[in-house]
Coordinates of C-alpha atoms and ligand atoms in Angstrom, one line a residue:
M1269 CA 46.4 18.8 -38.0
Y1270 CA 44.2 20.9 -35.7
R1271 CA 44.1 19.1 -32.4
Y1272 CA 40.5 19.4 -31.5
I1273 CA 38.5 16.7 -29.7
G1274 CA 36.3 15.0 -32.2
N1275 CA 38.0 16.6 -35.2
K1276 CA 36.8 14.4 -38.1
T1277 CA 39.5 15.3 -40.7
K1278 CA 40.6 11.7 -40.8
L1279 CA 37.1 10.4 -41.1
T1280 CA 35.7 12.6 -43.8
H1281 CA 35.8 9.7 -46.4
E1282 CA 33.6 7.6 -44.1
I1283 CA 31.1 10.4 -43.6
L1284 CA 31.1 11.4 -47.3
N1285 CA 30.6 7.8 -48.3
D1286 CA 27.4 7.6 -46.2
V1287 CA 26.2 11.0 -47.3
K1288 CA 26.5 9.9 -50.9
K1289 CA 24.7 6.6 -50.3
I1290 CA 21.8 8.4 -48.6
I1291 CA 21.3 11.5 -50.8
G1292 CA 23.4 10.9 -53.9
S1293 CA 26.1 13.4 -55.1
K1294 CA 24.0 16.6 -55.0
G1295 CA 22.0 18.4 -52.4
T1296 CA 22.2 20.5 -49.2
V1297 CA 23.9 19.1 -46.2
A1298 CA 23.8 20.8 -42.7
D1299 CA 26.9 20.4 -40.4
I1300 CA 25.3 21.8 -37.3
M1301 CA 28.2 21.2 -34.8
C1302 CA 30.9 22.0 -37.2
G1303 CA 33.9 22.5 -34.8
T1304 CA 37.0 22.9 -37.0
A1305 CA 34.7 22.9 -40.1
S1306 CA 36.7 20.0 -41.6
V1307 CA 33.5 18.0 -42.5
S1308 CA 32.0 21.2 -44.0
L1309 CA 35.0 21.7 -46.2
A1310 CA 35.0 18.1 -47.4
L1311 CA 31.3 18.4 -48.2
K1312 CA 31.9 21.6 -50.1
N1313 CA 34.8 20.1 -52.1
E1314 CA 32.5 17.2 -53.0
G1315 CA 30.0 19.5 -54.5
Y1316 CA 27.3 19.8 -51.8
N1317 CA 25.7 23.0 -50.7
V1318 CA 26.6 23.3 -47.0
I1319 CA 25.0 25.0 -44.0
A1320 CA 27.5 25.1 -41.1
S1321 CA 27.0 26.2 -37.5
D1322 CA 28.4 25.8 -34.0
I1323 CA 28.1 27.6 -30.6
M1324 CA 31.7 28.6 -30.6
T1325 CA 32.9 31.9 -32.2
Y1326 CA 36.2 30.2 -33.4
S1327 CA 34.2 27.6 -35.2
Y1328 CA 32.1 30.3 -36.8
Y1329 CA 35.3 31.8 -38.2
H1330 CA 36.7 28.4 -39.3
A1331 CA 33.5 27.8 -41.2
I1332 CA 33.5 31.2 -42.9
V1333 CA 37.0 30.5 -44.1
N1334 CA 36.3 27.0 -45.3
L1335 CA 33.0 27.7 -46.9
L1336 CA 32.6 31.3 -47.9
I1337 CA 36.1 32.6 -48.9
D1338 CA 36.7 31.7 -52.5
E1339 CA 39.6 33.9 -53.2
Q1340 CA 42.1 35.9 -51.3
P1341 CA 40.3 38.9 -49.8
D1342 CA 41.6 42.2 -51.2
F1343 CA 41.8 44.1 -47.9
A1344 CA 40.8 47.2 -49.8
K1345 CA 40.0 49.5 -46.9
L1346 CA 42.9 48.4 -44.9
T1347 CA 45.2 49.0 -47.8
Q1348 CA 44.1 52.6 -48.0
K1349 CA 45.0 53.1 -44.3
E1350 CA 48.2 51.0 -43.9
S1351 CA 50.9 52.6 -46.0
L1352 CA 53.0 49.3 -45.9
L1353 CA 50.3 47.6 -47.9
K1354 CA 49.8 50.2 -50.6
S1355 CA 52.5 49.0 -53.1
V1356 CA 51.7 45.3 -52.6
P1357 CA 49.9 43.6 -55.5
R1358 CA 46.6 42.1 -54.6
E1359 CA 47.8 38.5 -54.8
L1360 CA 50.4 39.1 -52.2
R1361 CA 48.3 41.3 -50.0
Y1362 CA 47.2 38.8 -47.4
E1363 CA 50.8 37.7 -46.8
A1364 CA 51.7 41.4 -46.4
V1365 CA 49.0 41.8 -43.8
I1366 CA 50.5 38.8 -41.9
D1367 CA 54.0 40.3 -42.2
L1368 CA 52.7 43.5 -40.8
L1369 CA 51.2 41.6 -37.8
N1370 CA 54.3 39.6 -37.3
T1371 CA 56.5 42.6 -37.0
L1372 CA 54.5 44.6 -34.5
E1373 CA 56.2 45.7 -31.3
P1374 CA 55.3 43.1 -28.6
I1375 CA 53.2 44.4 -25.7
E1376 CA 52.4 43.4 -22.2
G1377 CA 48.6 43.0 -22.5
Y1378 CA 45.9 40.6 -21.4
F1379 CA 47.6 37.3 -22.6
F1380 CA 50.9 38.3 -20.9
K1381 CA 49.1 39.2 -17.7
E1382 CA 46.7 36.2 -17.5
F1383 CA 48.4 33.4 -19.4
S1384 CA 52.2 33.7 -19.1
P1385 CA 54.8 33.0 -16.4
E1386 CA 55.8 36.7 -15.9
G1387 CA 52.2 37.8 -15.7
K1388 CA 50.1 38.6 -12.6
P1389 CA 46.5 37.2 -13.0
A1390 CA 43.9 39.7 -11.9
N1391 CA 42.3 37.2 -9.5
G1392 CA 45.6 36.8 -7.5
E1393 CA 46.2 33.2 -8.7
A1394 CA 49.7 32.1 -9.4
P1395 CA 51.0 33.0 -12.9
R1396 CA 49.6 30.7 -15.6
M1397 CA 51.9 29.0 -18.1
Y1398 CA 49.9 28.7 -21.3
F1399 CA 52.5 30.5 -23.3
T1400 CA 56.0 31.8 -22.9
S1401 CA 56.0 35.5 -21.8
K1402 CA 57.6 36.4 -25.2
N1403 CA 54.9 34.6 -27.2
A1404 CA 52.1 36.0 -25.0
K1405 CA 53.4 39.5 -25.7
K1406 CA 53.4 38.9 -29.4
I1407 CA 49.8 37.4 -29.3
D1408 CA 48.8 40.6 -27.4
S1409 CA 50.1 42.9 -30.0
I1410 CA 48.5 41.0 -32.8
I1411 CA 45.1 40.8 -31.1
K1412 CA 45.2 44.5 -30.3
K1413 CA 45.9 45.5 -33.8
I1414 CA 43.2 43.3 -35.2
N1415 CA 40.7 44.8 -32.7
E1416 CA 41.7 48.3 -33.8
W1417 CA 41.2 47.4 -37.5
D1418 CA 37.9 45.8 -36.7
A1419 CA 36.7 48.8 -34.5
E1420 CA 37.6 51.2 -37.4
N1421 CA 35.8 49.0 -39.9
L1422 CA 38.9 48.6 -41.9
I1423 CA 38.4 44.8 -42.4
N1424 CA 35.2 43.1 -43.4
E1425 CA 33.9 39.9 -41.7
K1426 CA 35.6 37.5 -44.1
E1427 CA 38.9 39.3 -43.7
L1428 CA 38.5 39.2 -39.9
A1429 CA 37.6 35.5 -40.0
L1430 CA 40.6 34.6 -42.1
I1431 CA 43.0 36.4 -39.8
K1432 CA 41.5 35.0 -36.6
H1433 CA 41.5 31.5 -38.2
D1434 CA 45.2 31.8 -38.9
V1435 CA 46.0 33.2 -35.4
I1436 CA 44.3 30.2 -33.9
L1437 CA 46.0 27.7 -36.1
S1438 CA 49.4 29.4 -35.4
V1439 CA 48.9 29.7 -31.6
N1440 CA 48.0 26.0 -31.1
P1441 CA 51.5 24.6 -31.8
V1442 CA 53.2 26.9 -29.2
A1443 CA 50.6 26.5 -26.5
N1444 CA 52.1 24.8 -23.3
I1445 CA 49.3 22.3 -23.0
S1446 CA 48.7 18.6 -23.5
G1447 CA 45.9 18.9 -26.1
T1448 CA 43.2 21.1 -24.7
Y1449 CA 43.3 24.4 -22.9
G1450 CA 41.7 22.9 -19.8
H1451 CA 45.1 23.0 -18.1
F1452 CA 48.7 24.1 -18.7
H1453 CA 51.9 22.2 -18.0
S1454 CA 53.7 23.3 -14.9
N1455 CA 57.0 23.6 -16.9
I1456 CA 57.3 25.1 -20.3
V1457 CA 57.6 22.1 -22.8
K1458 CA 59.9 22.2 -25.8
S1459 CA 57.3 22.9 -28.4
A1460 CA 56.0 25.9 -26.5
L1461 CA 59.5 27.4 -26.5
D1462 CA 59.3 27.9 -30.3
N1463 CA 58.8 31.5 -31.3
F1464 CA 55.2 32.2 -32.2
V1465 CA 54.9 33.2 -35.8
L1466 CA 51.6 33.9 -37.5
E1467 CA 51.4 31.8 -40.6
P1468 CA 49.1 32.5 -43.5
S1469 CA 47.4 29.1 -44.0
Y1470 CA 45.9 30.5 -47.2
K1471 CA 48.8 31.2 -49.5
Q1472 CA 48.2 32.6 -52.9
N1473 CA 47.1 29.5 -54.7
L1474 CA 45.2 27.5 -52.1
F1475 CA 41.8 29.1 -52.8
S1476 CA 41.9 27.9 -56.4
Q1477 CA 42.6 24.3 -55.2
Q1478 CA 39.2 24.1 -53.6
N1479 CA 35.9 23.4 -55.2
N1480 CA 34.4 26.9 -54.9
A1481 CA 31.1 26.3 -56.5
G1482 CA 27.9 26.0 -54.4
D1483 CA 25.8 28.0 -52.1
H1484 CA 26.9 27.9 -48.5
T1485 CA 25.6 29.4 -45.2
V1486 CA 27.3 29.9 -41.9
Y1487 CA 25.6 30.5 -38.5
K1488 CA 26.7 30.9 -35.0
G1489 CA 24.3 29.5 -32.4
Y1490 CA 22.7 26.5 -30.7
A1491 CA 21.7 23.7 -33.1
E1492 CA 18.5 23.3 -31.0
E1493 CA 17.5 26.9 -32.0
L1494 CA 18.8 27.0 -35.5
A1495 CA 17.0 23.7 -36.4
S1496 CA 13.8 25.6 -37.1
I1497 CA 15.4 27.8 -39.8
I1498 CA 17.5 25.1 -41.5
K1499 CA 16.2 23.1 -44.5
A1500 CA 18.5 20.4 -45.8
D1501 CA 18.5 17.0 -47.5
L1502 CA 20.7 15.6 -44.8
C1503 CA 21.8 16.9 -41.4
Y1504 CA 25.1 15.7 -40.1
I1505 CA 25.3 15.9 -36.3
D1506 CA 28.7 15.5 -34.5
P1507 CA 27.9 16.3 -30.9
P1508 CA 30.3 16.3 -27.9
Y1509 CA 30.3 12.9 -26.4
M1510 CA 31.9 13.6 -23.0
K1511 CA 31.0 15.7 -20.0
R1512 CA 33.7 18.2 -20.4
Q1513 CA 32.4 21.4 -22.2
Y1514 CA 34.2 22.6 -25.3
A1515 CA 33.8 26.1 -24.0
A1516 CA 36.0 25.1 -21.1
N1517 CA 38.5 23.0 -23.1
Y1518 CA 39.0 25.7 -25.7
H1519 CA 38.4 28.9 -23.7
I1520 CA 41.6 30.5 -24.9
L1521 CA 40.7 30.0 -28.6
E1522 CA 37.3 31.6 -27.9
T1523 CA 39.0 34.6 -26.3
I1524 CA 41.2 35.0 -29.4
A1525 CA 38.2 34.7 -31.6
R1526 CA 36.2 37.3 -29.7
G1527 CA 39.2 39.6 -29.0
D1528 CA 37.8 40.5 -25.6
E1529 CA 39.4 40.5 -22.1
P1530 CA 37.1 38.5 -19.9
E1531 CA 37.6 37.8 -16.2
A1532 CA 39.9 34.8 -16.1
A1533 CA 38.7 32.5 -13.3
G1534 CA 40.4 30.0 -11.1
V1535 CA 43.8 28.3 -11.6
S1536 CA 43.1 27.6 -15.3
G1537 CA 41.9 31.1 -16.1
L1538 CA 38.6 30.0 -17.7
R1539 CA 36.5 32.8 -19.3
P1540 CA 32.8 32.8 -18.2
W1541 CA 31.4 30.1 -20.4
R1542 CA 27.8 29.4 -19.3
D1543 CA 26.5 31.2 -22.4
Q1544 CA 28.1 28.4 -24.5
Y1545 CA 27.0 25.5 -22.3
S1546 CA 26.2 22.4 -24.3
N1547 CA 23.3 20.1 -23.3
F1548 CA 25.1 17.3 -25.2
C1549 CA 27.6 17.1 -22.3
S1550 CA 24.9 16.2 -19.9
K1551 CA 23.3 12.8 -19.6
V1552 CA 20.1 14.4 -18.3
K1553 CA 19.7 17.0 -21.0
I1554 CA 21.1 15.4 -24.2
R1555 CA 17.9 13.5 -25.1
D1556 CA 15.7 16.6 -25.1
S1557 CA 18.3 18.5 -27.3
F1558 CA 18.3 15.7 -29.9
R1559 CA 14.5 15.7 -29.8
Q1560 CA 14.4 19.4 -30.5
I1561 CA 16.7 19.1 -33.5
F1562 CA 14.9 16.2 -35.0
S1563 CA 11.4 17.6 -34.6
K1564 CA 12.2 21.2 -35.6
M1565 CA 14.3 20.7 -38.7
D1566 CA 12.9 20.4 -42.1
C1567 CA 15.1 17.5 -43.1
P1568 CA 14.4 13.8 -44.1
N1569 CA 17.8 12.3 -43.1
F1570 CA 20.1 12.7 -40.1
L1571 CA 23.6 11.2 -39.9
I1572 CA 25.0 11.2 -36.4
S1573 CA 28.6 10.5 -35.3
Y1574 CA 29.1 9.2 -31.8
S1575 CA 31.8 7.4 -29.9
E1576 CA 31.6 4.1 -28.1
D1577 CA 32.7 5.8 -24.9
G1578 CA 30.2 8.6 -25.1
L1579 CA 27.6 9.5 -22.4
L1580 CA 24.9 7.3 -24.1
S1581 CA 25.4 3.8 -25.3
A1582 CA 24.6 2.7 -28.9
D1583 CA 21.4 1.0 -27.6
E1584 CA 20.3 4.1 -25.7
L1585 CA 20.8 6.2 -28.8
I1586 CA 18.9 3.7 -31.1
E1587 CA 16.0 3.8 -28.6
L1588 CA 16.0 7.6 -28.7
F1589 CA 16.4 8.0 -32.4
S1590 CA 13.7 5.4 -33.1
E1591 CA 11.1 7.9 -31.8
F1592 CA 11.7 9.8 -35.0
G1593 CA 12.1 7.1 -37.7
E1594 CA 14.0 4.2 -39.0
V1595 CA 17.5 3.9 -37.6
S1596 CA 20.6 2.1 -38.9
L1597 CA 24.0 1.9 -37.4
R1598 CA 27.4 1.5 -38.9
K1599 CA 30.4 0.9 -36.7
F1600 CA 34.1 1.3 -37.5
T1601 CA 37.4 1.4 -35.7
Y1602 CA 39.1 4.8 -35.3
K1603 CA 42.4 5.9 -34.0
R1604 CA 41.4 8.9 -31.9
F1605 CA 42.8 12.2 -30.8
R1606 CA 44.0 11.9 -27.2
S1607 CA 45.5 14.5 -25.0
N1608 CA 49.0 13.3 -24.0
K1609 CA 48.1 12.5 -20.5
S1610 CA 45.0 10.6 -21.3
K1611 CA 44.7 7.1 -20.1
L1612 CA 42.1 6.3 -22.7
K1613 CA 42.9 3.5 -25.2
N1614 CA 44.1 4.5 -28.7
E1615 CA 41.5 2.8 -30.8
I1616 CA 37.8 3.0 -30.3
N1617 CA 34.6 2.1 -32.1
E1618 CA 33.1 5.1 -33.9
Y1619 CA 29.4 5.0 -34.7
L1620 CA 27.5 6.5 -37.6
F1621 CA 23.7 6.4 -37.1
W1622 CA 21.4 7.1 -40.0
V1623 CA 17.9 8.2 -39.0
R1624 CA 15.3 8.3 -41.8
K1625 CA 12.7 10.6 -40.4
K1626 CA 9.1 9.6 -40.5
S1627 CA 7.1 12.1 -42.5
Ligands
SAM330 C1 32.8 16.7 -31.8 S1 33.0 18.4 -32.0 C2 32.7 18.6 -33.7 C3 33.9 18.3 -34.5 C4 33.8 18.6 -36.0 N1 33.0 17.6 -36.7 C5 35.2 18.6 -36.6 O1 35.5 17.8 -37.5 O2 36.0 19.5 -36.2 C6 31.5 19.0 -31.3 C7 31.1 20.4 -31.5 O3 29.8 20.7 -31.1 C8 29.7 22.0 -30.7 N2 28.4 22.1 -29.9 C9 28.2 21.5 -28.7 N3 26.9 21.7 -28.3 C10 26.3 22.4 -29.4 C11 25.0 22.8 -29.6 N4 24.0 22.6 -28.7 N5 24.7 23.5 -30.8 C12 25.8 23.7 -31.7 N6 27.0 23.3 -31.5 C13 27.3 22.6 -30.3 C14 31.0 22.2 -29.9 O4 31.3 23.6 -29.8 C15 32.0 21.5 -30.8 O5 32.6 22.3 -31.7

C-alpha cells in the first residue's frame, strides 16, 4: 500500500458507509484533499460521480489515473516516434513503454547529484542518501525521457499521468526513508538496496475490473479557491491534521511529478514549497480555511475526517462547524500509518463529522 500520511485506503468502507447514509447510492461527491485518490477511486467504484482535487501535482496525477483513465491509453503518437513500440499490439503497448523506460542507459542527473551518496549537492551540503547511486541514475534516465516525450507532445495528459503515477509507486519501496521524504537514513537500509524497477500498476486487465461509468472531474489547486466552482451533493474533506506540511514530507514525489530540477535546500534537500503551503497545518489559519470552503461551496453536506491527535480537538471542530449547520460526530478506532521512528501510539480514534449545511 502507498505509505502516505492520512491514506484512507483501509477506511474507505467507513467513509462509503456514511456517504451512502447521507445521500443514498447516487450523486456527486467531491474529494477536495484527495492525496493518493484512494477515496476517489472507492467512490467511483461505488457508482458516484466524483470531483477530486489537491494542491500537490502527484495527487493530481493519481486522481487522473484513478478517475479518468478507463482503458489502457494507446500511446498513438509515441508509437509513431519510438520504433520499439511499432510492432506491439495495443493491449501490450503500456507494458512496452515501461520496458523501454526500464532499459534506458542510466545517467548522472539531478537525482544522482542531489539525492544519492555519490552525488555532490549544489548547495555544498553533504551527499544525501535518499536512493542508492545506481537507483538515482535510473530514475534520472526515466525522468529525462518522460520530459522529452512531454516536451515533444508525444504523450497526452492521461498517458503522462499514468507513467508518473507508476514512477512514484515504484520509487517509494526503494527510497531510503522511514515513511516520509522529510529525512533520509544515514545508512542505506536493506529495502533501498533493491534495484529500482518501474512497474506498470495497470496491467492489461485492470481497467476492466473498475466501475468505469460516471462523470468525473479532476482539479489541481487549493480547496479554499476551488470551493466556489464545485457543486456536489456531498463534499468529503480529509485535511492534514498535523503541523508538518505535505509539500515538505513528500517533496521528492512532487519533483518527480513536475519533472523539474529545483534548488534543493538544506540537509534534506527540500524543493521550494511555499506555493503549496497548507493552512490546515496551522492552528491559526485552519479555521478561516474551513470557513471559506463551507461558505463558498454549493453543497448541502460535508463529511470531514480528522484524527484525535490533530491540531484541533473534536470540541473545537464541533464549535467551528456549528457556525454552518447541524453537526454529528462518529468516532472509531483506527490502526494508523506511522513512520518507523515515530513514538506515536499505534491505535487512535478517528473522527468523521457530518455537517448538514443551513440553507
Ligand atoms: C490526509 S491527506 C489526504 C489523504 C487521502 N484521503 C488519501 O486517502 O490518500 C491530506 C491532503 O490534503 C492536501 N491539502 C492540504 N491542504 C490543502 C488545501 N488547502 N487544498 C487542497 N488540498 C490540500 C495535502 O496535499 C494532502 O494530500
